[in-house]
Tab-separated table of C-alpha atoms in Angstrom:
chain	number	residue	atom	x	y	z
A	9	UNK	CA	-47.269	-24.273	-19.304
A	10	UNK	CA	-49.092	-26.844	-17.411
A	11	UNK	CA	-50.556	-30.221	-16.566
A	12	UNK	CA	-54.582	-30.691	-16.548
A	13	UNK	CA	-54.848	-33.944	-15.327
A	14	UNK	CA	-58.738	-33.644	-15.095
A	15	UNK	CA	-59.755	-31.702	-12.318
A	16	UNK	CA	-55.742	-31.501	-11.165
A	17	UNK	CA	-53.548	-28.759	-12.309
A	18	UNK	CA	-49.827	-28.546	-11.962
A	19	UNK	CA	-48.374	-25.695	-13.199
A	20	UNK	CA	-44.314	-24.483	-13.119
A	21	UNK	CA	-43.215	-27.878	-14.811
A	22	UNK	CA	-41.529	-27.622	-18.433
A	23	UNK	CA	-42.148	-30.630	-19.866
A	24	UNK	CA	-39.370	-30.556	-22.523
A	25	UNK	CA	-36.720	-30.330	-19.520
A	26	UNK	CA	-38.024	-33.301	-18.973
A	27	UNK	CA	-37.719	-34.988	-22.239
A	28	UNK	CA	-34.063	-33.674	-22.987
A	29	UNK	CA	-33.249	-35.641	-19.294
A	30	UNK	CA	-34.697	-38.883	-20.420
A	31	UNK	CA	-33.539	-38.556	-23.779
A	32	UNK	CA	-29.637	-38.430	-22.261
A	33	UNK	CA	-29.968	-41.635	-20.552
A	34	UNK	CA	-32.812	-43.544	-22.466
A	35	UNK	CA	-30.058	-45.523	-24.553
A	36	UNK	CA	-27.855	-46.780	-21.762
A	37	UNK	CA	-30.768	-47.511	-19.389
A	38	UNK	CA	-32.591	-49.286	-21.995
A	39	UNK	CA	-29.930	-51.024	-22.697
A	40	UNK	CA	-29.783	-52.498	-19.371
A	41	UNK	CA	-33.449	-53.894	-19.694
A	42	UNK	CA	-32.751	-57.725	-20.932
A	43	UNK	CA	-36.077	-58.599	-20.430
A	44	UNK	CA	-37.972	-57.286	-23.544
A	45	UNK	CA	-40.602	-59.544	-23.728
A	46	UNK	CA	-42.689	-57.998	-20.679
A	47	UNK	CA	-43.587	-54.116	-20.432
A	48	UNK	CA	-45.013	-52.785	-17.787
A	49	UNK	CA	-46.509	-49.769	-18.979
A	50	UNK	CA	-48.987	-51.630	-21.039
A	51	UNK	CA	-51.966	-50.403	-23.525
A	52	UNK	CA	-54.085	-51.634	-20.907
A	53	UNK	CA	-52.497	-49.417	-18.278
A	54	UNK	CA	-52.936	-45.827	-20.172
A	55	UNK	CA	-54.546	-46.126	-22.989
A	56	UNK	CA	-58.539	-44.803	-23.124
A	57	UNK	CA	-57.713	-42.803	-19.414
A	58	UNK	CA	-61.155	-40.715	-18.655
A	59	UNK	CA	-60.598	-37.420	-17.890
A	60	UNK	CA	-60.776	-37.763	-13.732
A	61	UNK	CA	-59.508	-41.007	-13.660
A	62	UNK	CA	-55.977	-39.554	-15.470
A	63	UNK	CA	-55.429	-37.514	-12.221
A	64	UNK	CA	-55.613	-40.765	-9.649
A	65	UNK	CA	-53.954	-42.740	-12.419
A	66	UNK	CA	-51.092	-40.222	-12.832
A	67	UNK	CA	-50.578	-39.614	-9.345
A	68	UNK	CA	-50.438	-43.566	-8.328
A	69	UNK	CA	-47.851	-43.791	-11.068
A	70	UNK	CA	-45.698	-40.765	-10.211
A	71	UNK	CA	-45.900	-41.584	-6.472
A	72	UNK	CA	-44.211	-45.461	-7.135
A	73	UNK	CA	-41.747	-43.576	-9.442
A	74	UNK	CA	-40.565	-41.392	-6.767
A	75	UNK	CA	-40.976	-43.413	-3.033
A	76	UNK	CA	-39.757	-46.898	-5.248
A	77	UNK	CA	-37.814	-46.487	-8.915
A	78	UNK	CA	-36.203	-43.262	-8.087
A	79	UNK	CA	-35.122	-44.377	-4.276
A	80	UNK	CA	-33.570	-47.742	-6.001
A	81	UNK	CA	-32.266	-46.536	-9.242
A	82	UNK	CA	-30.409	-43.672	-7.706
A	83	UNK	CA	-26.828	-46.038	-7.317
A	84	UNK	CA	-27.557	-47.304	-10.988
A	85	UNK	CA	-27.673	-43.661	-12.202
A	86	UNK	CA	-24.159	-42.703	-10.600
A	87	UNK	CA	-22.744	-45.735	-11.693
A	88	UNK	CA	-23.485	-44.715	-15.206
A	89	UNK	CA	-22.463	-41.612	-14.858
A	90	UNK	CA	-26.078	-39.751	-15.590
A	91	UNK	CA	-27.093	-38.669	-12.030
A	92	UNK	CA	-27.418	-35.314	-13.421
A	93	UNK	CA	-30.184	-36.185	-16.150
A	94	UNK	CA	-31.321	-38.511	-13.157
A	95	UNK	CA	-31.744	-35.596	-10.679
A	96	UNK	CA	-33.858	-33.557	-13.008
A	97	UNK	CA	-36.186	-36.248	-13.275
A	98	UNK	CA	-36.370	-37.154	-9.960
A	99	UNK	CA	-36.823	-33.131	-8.870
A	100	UNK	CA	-39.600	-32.933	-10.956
A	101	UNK	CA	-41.605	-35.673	-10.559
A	102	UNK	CA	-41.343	-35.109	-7.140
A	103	UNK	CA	-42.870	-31.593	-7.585
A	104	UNK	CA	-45.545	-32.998	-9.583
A	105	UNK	CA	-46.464	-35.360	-7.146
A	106	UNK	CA	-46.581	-33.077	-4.266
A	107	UNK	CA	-48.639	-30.553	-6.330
A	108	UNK	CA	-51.177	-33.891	-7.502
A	109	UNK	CA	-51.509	-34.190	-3.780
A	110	UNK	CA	-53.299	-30.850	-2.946
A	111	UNK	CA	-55.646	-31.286	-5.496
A	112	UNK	CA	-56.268	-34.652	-4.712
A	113	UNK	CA	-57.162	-33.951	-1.141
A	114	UNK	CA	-60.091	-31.786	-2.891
A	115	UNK	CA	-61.694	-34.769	-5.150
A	116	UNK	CA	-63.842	-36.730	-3.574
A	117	UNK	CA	-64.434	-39.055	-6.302
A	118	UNK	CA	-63.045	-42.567	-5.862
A	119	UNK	CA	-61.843	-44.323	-8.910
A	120	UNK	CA	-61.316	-48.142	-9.031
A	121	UNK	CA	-60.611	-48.208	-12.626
A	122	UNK	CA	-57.736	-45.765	-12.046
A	123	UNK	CA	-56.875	-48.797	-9.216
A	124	UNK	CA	-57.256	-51.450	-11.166
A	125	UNK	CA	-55.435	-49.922	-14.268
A	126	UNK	CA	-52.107	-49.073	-11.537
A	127	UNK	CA	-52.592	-52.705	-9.934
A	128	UNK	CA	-51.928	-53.931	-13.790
A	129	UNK	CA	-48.486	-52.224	-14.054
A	130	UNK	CA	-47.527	-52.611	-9.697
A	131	UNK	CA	-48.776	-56.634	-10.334
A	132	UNK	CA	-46.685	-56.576	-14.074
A	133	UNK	CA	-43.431	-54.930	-11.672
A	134	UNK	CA	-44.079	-57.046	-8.547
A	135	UNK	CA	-43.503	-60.094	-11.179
A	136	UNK	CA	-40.016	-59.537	-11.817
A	137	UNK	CA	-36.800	-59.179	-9.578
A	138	UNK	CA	-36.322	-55.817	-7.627
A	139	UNK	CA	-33.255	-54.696	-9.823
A	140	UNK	CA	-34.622	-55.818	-13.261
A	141	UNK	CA	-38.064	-54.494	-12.478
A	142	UNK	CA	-36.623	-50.774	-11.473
A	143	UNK	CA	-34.631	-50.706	-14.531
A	144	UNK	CA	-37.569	-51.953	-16.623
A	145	UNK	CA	-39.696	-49.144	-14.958
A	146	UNK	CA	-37.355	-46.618	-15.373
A	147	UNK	CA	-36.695	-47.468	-19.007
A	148	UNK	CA	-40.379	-46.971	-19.342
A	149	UNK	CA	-40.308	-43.321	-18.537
A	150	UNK	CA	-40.808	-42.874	-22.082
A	151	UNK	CA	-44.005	-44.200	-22.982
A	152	UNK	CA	-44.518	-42.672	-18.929
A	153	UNK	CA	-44.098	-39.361	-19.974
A	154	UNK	CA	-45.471	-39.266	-23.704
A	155	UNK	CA	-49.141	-40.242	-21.719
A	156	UNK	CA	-48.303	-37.256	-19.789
A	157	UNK	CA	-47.486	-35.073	-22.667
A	158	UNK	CA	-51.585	-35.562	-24.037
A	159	UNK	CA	-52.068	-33.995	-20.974
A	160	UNK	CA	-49.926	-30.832	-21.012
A	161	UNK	CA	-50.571	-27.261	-22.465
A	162	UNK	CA	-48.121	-25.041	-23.686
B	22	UNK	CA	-28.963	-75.602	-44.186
B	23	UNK	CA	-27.926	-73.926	-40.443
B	24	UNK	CA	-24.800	-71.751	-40.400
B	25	UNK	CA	-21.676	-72.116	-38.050
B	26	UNK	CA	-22.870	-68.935	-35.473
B	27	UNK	CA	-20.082	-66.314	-34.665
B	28	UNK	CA	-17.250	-67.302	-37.722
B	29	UNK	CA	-18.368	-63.837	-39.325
B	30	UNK	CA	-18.144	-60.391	-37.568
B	31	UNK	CA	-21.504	-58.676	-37.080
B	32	UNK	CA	-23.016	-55.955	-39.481
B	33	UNK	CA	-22.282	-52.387	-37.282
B	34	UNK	CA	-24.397	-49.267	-36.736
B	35	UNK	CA	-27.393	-51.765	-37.226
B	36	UNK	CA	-30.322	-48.178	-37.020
B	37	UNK	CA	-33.982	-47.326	-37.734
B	38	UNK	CA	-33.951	-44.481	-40.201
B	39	UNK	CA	-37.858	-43.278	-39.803
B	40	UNK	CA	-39.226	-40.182	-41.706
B	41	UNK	CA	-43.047	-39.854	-41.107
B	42	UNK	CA	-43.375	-43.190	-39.798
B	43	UNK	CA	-41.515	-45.187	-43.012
B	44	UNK	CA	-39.105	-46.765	-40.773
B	45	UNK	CA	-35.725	-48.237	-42.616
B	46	UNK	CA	-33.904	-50.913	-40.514
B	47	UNK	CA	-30.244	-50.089	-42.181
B	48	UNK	CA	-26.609	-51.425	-41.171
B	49	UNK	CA	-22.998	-51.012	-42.733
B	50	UNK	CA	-21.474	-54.684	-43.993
B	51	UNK	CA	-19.329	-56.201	-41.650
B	52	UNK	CA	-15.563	-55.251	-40.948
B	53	UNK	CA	-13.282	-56.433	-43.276
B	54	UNK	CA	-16.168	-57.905	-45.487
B	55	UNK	CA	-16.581	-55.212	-48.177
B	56	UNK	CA	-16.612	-56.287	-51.605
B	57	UNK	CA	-17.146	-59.705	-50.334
B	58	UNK	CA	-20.960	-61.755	-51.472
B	59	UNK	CA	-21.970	-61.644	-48.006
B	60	UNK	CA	-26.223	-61.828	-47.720
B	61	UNK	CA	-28.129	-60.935	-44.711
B	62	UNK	CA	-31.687	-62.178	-42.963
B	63	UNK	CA	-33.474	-59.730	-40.807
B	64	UNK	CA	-35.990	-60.573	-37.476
B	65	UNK	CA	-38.262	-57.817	-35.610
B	66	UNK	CA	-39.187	-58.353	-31.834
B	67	UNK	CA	-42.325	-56.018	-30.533
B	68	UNK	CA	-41.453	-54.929	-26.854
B	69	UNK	CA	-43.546	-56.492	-24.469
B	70	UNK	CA	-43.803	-59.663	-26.239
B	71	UNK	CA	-42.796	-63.028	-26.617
B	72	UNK	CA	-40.843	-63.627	-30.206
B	73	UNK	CA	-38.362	-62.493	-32.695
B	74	UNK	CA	-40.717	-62.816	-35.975
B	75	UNK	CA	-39.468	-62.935	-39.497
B	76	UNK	CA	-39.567	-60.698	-41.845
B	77	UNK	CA	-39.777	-62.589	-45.348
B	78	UNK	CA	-38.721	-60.353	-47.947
B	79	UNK	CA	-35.214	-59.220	-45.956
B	80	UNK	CA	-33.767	-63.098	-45.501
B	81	UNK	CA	-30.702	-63.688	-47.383
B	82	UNK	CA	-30.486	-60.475	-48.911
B	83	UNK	CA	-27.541	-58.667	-50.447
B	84	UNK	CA	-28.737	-55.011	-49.709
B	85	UNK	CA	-28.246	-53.657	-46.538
B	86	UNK	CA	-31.412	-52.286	-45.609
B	87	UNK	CA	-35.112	-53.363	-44.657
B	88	UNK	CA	-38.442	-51.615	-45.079
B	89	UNK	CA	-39.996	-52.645	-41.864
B	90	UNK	CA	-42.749	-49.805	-41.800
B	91	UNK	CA	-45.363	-52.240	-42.148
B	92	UNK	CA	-44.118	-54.513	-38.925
B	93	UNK	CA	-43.692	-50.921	-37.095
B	94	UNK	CA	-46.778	-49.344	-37.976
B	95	UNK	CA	-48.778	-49.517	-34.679
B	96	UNK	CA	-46.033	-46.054	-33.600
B	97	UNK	CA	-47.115	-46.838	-30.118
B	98	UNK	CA	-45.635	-49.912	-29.541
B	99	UNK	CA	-41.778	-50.390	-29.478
B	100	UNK	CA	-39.508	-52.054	-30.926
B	101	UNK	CA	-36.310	-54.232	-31.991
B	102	UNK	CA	-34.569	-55.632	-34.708
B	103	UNK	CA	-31.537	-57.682	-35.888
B	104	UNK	CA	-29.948	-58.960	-38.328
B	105	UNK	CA	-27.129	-61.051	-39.037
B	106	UNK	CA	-24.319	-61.662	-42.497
B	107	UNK	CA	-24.256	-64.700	-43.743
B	108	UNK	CA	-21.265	-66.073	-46.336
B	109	UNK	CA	-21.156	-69.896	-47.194
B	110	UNK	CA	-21.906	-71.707	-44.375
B	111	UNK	CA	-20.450	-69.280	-42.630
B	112	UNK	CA	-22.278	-66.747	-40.409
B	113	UNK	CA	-22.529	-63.859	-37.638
B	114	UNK	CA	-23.690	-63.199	-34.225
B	115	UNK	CA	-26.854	-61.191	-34.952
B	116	UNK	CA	-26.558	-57.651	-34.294
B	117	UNK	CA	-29.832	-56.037	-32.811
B	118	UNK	CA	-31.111	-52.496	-32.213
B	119	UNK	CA	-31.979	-50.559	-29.051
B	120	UNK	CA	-35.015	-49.958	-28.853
B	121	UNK	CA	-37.187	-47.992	-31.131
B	122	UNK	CA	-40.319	-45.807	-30.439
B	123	UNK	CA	-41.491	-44.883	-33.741
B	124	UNK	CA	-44.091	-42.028	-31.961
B	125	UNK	CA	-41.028	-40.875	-30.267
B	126	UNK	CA	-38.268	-41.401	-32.637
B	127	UNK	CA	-39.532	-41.009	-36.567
B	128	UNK	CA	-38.042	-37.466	-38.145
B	129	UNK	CA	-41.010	-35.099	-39.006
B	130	UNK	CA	-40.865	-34.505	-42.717
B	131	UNK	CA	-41.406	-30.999	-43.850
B	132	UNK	CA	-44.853	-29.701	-45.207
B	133	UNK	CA	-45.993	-28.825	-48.206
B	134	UNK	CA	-45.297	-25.130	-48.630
B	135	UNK	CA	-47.617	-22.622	-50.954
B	136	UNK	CA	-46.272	-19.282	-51.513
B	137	UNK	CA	-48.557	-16.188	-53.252
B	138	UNK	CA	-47.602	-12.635	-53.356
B	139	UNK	CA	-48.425	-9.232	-53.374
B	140	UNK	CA	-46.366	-5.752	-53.347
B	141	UNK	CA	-45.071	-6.008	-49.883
B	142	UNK	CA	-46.334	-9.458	-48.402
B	143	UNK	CA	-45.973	-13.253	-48.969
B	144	UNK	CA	-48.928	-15.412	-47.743
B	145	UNK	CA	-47.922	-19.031	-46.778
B	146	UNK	CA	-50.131	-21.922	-46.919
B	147	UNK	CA	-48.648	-24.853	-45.529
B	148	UNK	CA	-50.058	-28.672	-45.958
B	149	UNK	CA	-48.756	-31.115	-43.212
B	150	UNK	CA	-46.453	-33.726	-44.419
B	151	UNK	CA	-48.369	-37.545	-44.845
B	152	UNK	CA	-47.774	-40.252	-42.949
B	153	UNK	CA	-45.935	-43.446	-44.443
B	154	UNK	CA	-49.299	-45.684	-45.820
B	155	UNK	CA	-48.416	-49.324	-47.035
B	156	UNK	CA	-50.450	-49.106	-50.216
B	157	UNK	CA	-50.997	-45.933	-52.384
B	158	UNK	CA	-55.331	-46.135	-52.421
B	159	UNK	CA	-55.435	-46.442	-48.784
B	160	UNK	CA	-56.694	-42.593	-47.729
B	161	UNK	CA	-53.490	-40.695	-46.312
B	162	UNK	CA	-53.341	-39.812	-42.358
B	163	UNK	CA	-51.733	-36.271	-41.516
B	164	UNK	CA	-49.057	-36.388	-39.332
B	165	UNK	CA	-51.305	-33.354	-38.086
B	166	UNK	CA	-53.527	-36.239	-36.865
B	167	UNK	CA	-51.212	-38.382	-34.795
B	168	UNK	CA	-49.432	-35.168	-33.362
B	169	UNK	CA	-52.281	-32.525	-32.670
B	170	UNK	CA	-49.307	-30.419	-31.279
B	171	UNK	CA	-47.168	-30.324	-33.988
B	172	UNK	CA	-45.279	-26.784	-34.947
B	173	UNK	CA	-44.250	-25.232	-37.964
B	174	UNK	CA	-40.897	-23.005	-37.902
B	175	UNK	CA	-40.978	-20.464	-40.948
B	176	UNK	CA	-37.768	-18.963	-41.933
B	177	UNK	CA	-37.522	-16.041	-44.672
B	178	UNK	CA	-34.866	-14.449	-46.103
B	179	UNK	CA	-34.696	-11.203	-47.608
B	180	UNK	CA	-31.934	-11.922	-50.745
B	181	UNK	CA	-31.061	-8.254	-50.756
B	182	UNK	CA	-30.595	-6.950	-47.074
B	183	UNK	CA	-29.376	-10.853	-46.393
B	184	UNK	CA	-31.763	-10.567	-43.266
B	185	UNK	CA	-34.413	-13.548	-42.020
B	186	UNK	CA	-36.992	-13.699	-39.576
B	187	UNK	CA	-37.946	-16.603	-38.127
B	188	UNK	CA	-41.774	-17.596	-36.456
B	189	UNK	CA	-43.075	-20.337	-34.716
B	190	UNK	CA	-46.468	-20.870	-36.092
B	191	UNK	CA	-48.972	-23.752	-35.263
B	192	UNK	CA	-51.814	-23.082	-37.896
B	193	UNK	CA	-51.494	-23.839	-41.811
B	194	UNK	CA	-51.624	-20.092	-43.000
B	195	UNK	CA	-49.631	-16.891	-42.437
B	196	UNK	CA	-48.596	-13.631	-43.662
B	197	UNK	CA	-45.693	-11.901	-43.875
B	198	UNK	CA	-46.096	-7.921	-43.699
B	199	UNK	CA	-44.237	-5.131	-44.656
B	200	UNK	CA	-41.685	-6.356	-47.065
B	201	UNK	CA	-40.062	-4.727	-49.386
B	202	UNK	CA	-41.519	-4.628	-52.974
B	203	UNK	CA	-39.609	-5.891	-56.320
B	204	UNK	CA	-37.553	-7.860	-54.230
B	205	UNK	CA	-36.381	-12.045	-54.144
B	206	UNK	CA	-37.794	-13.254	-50.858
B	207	UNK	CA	-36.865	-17.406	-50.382
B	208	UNK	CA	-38.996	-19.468	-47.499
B	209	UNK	CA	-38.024	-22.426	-45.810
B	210	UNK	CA	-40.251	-24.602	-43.523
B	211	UNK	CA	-39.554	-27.087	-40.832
B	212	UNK	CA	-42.161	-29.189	-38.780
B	213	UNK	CA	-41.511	-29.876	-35.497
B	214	UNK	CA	-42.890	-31.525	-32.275
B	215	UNK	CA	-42.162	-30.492	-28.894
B	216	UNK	CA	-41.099	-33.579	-26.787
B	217	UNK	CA	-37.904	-35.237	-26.757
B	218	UNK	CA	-35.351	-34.569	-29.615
B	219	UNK	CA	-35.781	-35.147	-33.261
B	220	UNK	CA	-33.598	-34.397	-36.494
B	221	UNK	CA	-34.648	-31.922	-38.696
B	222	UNK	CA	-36.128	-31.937	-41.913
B	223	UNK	CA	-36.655	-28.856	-43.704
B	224	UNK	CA	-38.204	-28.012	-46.460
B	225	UNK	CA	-36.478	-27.322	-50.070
B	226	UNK	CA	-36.069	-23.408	-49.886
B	227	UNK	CA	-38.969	-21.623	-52.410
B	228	UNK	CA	-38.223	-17.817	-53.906
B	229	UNK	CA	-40.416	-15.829	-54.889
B	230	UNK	CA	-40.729	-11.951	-55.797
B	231	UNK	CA	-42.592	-9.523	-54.384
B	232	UNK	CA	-44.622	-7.450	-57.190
B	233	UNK	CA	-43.182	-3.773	-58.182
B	234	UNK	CA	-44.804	-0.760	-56.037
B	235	UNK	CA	-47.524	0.085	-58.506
B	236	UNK	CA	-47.242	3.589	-57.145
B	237	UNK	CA	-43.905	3.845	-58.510
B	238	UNK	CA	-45.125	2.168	-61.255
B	239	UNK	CA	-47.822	4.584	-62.522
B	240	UNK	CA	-45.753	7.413	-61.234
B	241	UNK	CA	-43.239	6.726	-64.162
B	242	UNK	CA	-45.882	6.061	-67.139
């Protein structure tokens, strides 16, 4: 079971743990997202992602979710009473991203269309106030982490 | 002529029902309003943008249900809907959805199943199930197609010894070896996708016997 991101592998991540903690909070924390007429995640963002680009793309992404929505939803999460499913999120995207990392430092190719495609959804989040744009992003994870799943072999 | 807003309790458990991407907006009547004419109008929002839109067919409507397949068809955006009861000039608060990811959220039917037989095996060949189309001569899409990882889980049951093996299988065709002959064997199928939970959906349960050991057979000529 792993991620090929392009050239990037991340292995030791199971995918439907991953699901099964979204899937316990996606109701309430949707719920909390009033403002349904902008998404961040966007076709524009992820759809038609080359090969390469998906492993700059993915680890842009995954680094804001962990230094910015994680760090700021965390209160939000106990307050609800889901730090649990929270946690497990949190734990593994941060593994992710620290495993992106090493194989980053390896590619030497730079990809402004992987930059201009996370400037779309940073630009879409910047737009909104702090609180409504973390819980917009982190009601996202879905459409976040079905991208990902084109990506993963069982 | 516009209704007086909020004199009417809202329609409850207002829920997408979505098998293979025909996705059923459905709601009970409001409390304390069975058995009364009430009539109901539906809207659908898409996530992301900027209006609720109508959806002609389900405004002032007695039934309580909505075929919005066609307004949901592109499964990768997300969506809401509402809808509100309506009696005189009398009406409700709407009552909306969360929101719905059809990609995510619609129940895998089961597949078509195809059973042969021979003294002591059962070959299976199994058809993905079709994904909702809005008119009959458009060509069908596999569900096969929109979820390249989508699972089969075989059960069979031996009606004598009561036993059943399961397998996981991801192609269309399979054999079960080794089973005993002249004897009821019943198969049941269920599709699946790995990613975030779904409800089940398996198939009707199929019999069939194995053939008598024509060893046996000759033996007793």
């Amino acid at each position: 079971q792993e991620f090929q991101f392009g050239p990037c592998r991340v292995e030791g991540v199971v995918l439907q743990k991953l699901w099964q903690a979204f899937w316990a909070m996606k109701d309430i924390v949707q719920a909390q997202d009033n403002i349904t007429s902008v998404r961040l995640l966007r076709k524009e963002v992820l759809h038609n992602v080359s090969e390469t680009e998906s492993c700059h793309l993915i680890h842009a992404l995954l680094r804001f979710y962990v230094n910015t929505v994680f760090k700021l939803y965390h209160d939000k999460a106990a307050e609800f009473g889901v730090l649990k499913s929270f946690s497990a999120l949190a734990n593994n995207f941060f593994v992710i991203v620290s495993k992106l990392q090493a194989s980053q430092e390896k590619m030497f190719s730079t990809h402004e269309s992987a930059r201009r495609r996370f400037l779309l959804f940073y630009r879409a989040f910047k737009q909104l106030d702090r609180e409504s744009a973390v819980t917009k992003a982190f009601g996202e994870m879905d459409i976040l982490l079905s991208w990902m799943e084109k990506f993963y072999q069982l | 002529v516009p209704c007086v807003s909020g004199d009417l309790p809202k329609p409850t458990n207002v829920t997408f029902i979505s098998i293979n991407m025909k996705n059923i907006l459905q709601w009970n009547s409001p409390e304390g309003l069975q058995g009364v004419e009430v009539s109901y109008t539906v809207q659908y929002f898409i996530y992301g943008q900027k209006k609720w839109l109508n959806k002609s067919e389900c405004r002032n409507i007695s039934r309580t249900y909505c075929d919005l397949s066609a307004e949901t068809s592109d499964y990768e955006h997300q969506y809401y809907a509402k809808v509100k009861a309506m009696w005189g000039t009398n009406c409700s608060k709407w009552a909306e959805t969360g929101r719905f990811y059809p990609f995510l959220e619609t129940q895998i039917g089961p597949p078509e199943v195809a059973l042969t037989t021979d003294e002591k095996s059962i070959s299976i060949v199994l058809t993905a199930p079709k994904k909702w189309k809005k008119n009959p001569e458009e060509s069908s899409i596999s569900m096969q197609q929109i979820y390249s990882n989508l699972k089969y889980n075989v059960s069979i049951y031996n009606t004598k010894s009561n036993r059943t093996w399961s397998q996981c299988v991801t192609n269309h065709t399979l054999v079960f070896n080794w089973l005993e002959p002249d004897t009821l064997y019943c198969v049941r199928v269920e599709s699946f996708v790995p990613g975030p939970p779904r409800l089940a959906h398996p198939s009707e349960r199929q019999c069939v016997s194995t053939l008598e050991d024509q060893t046996i057979a000759l033996e007793v000529k």
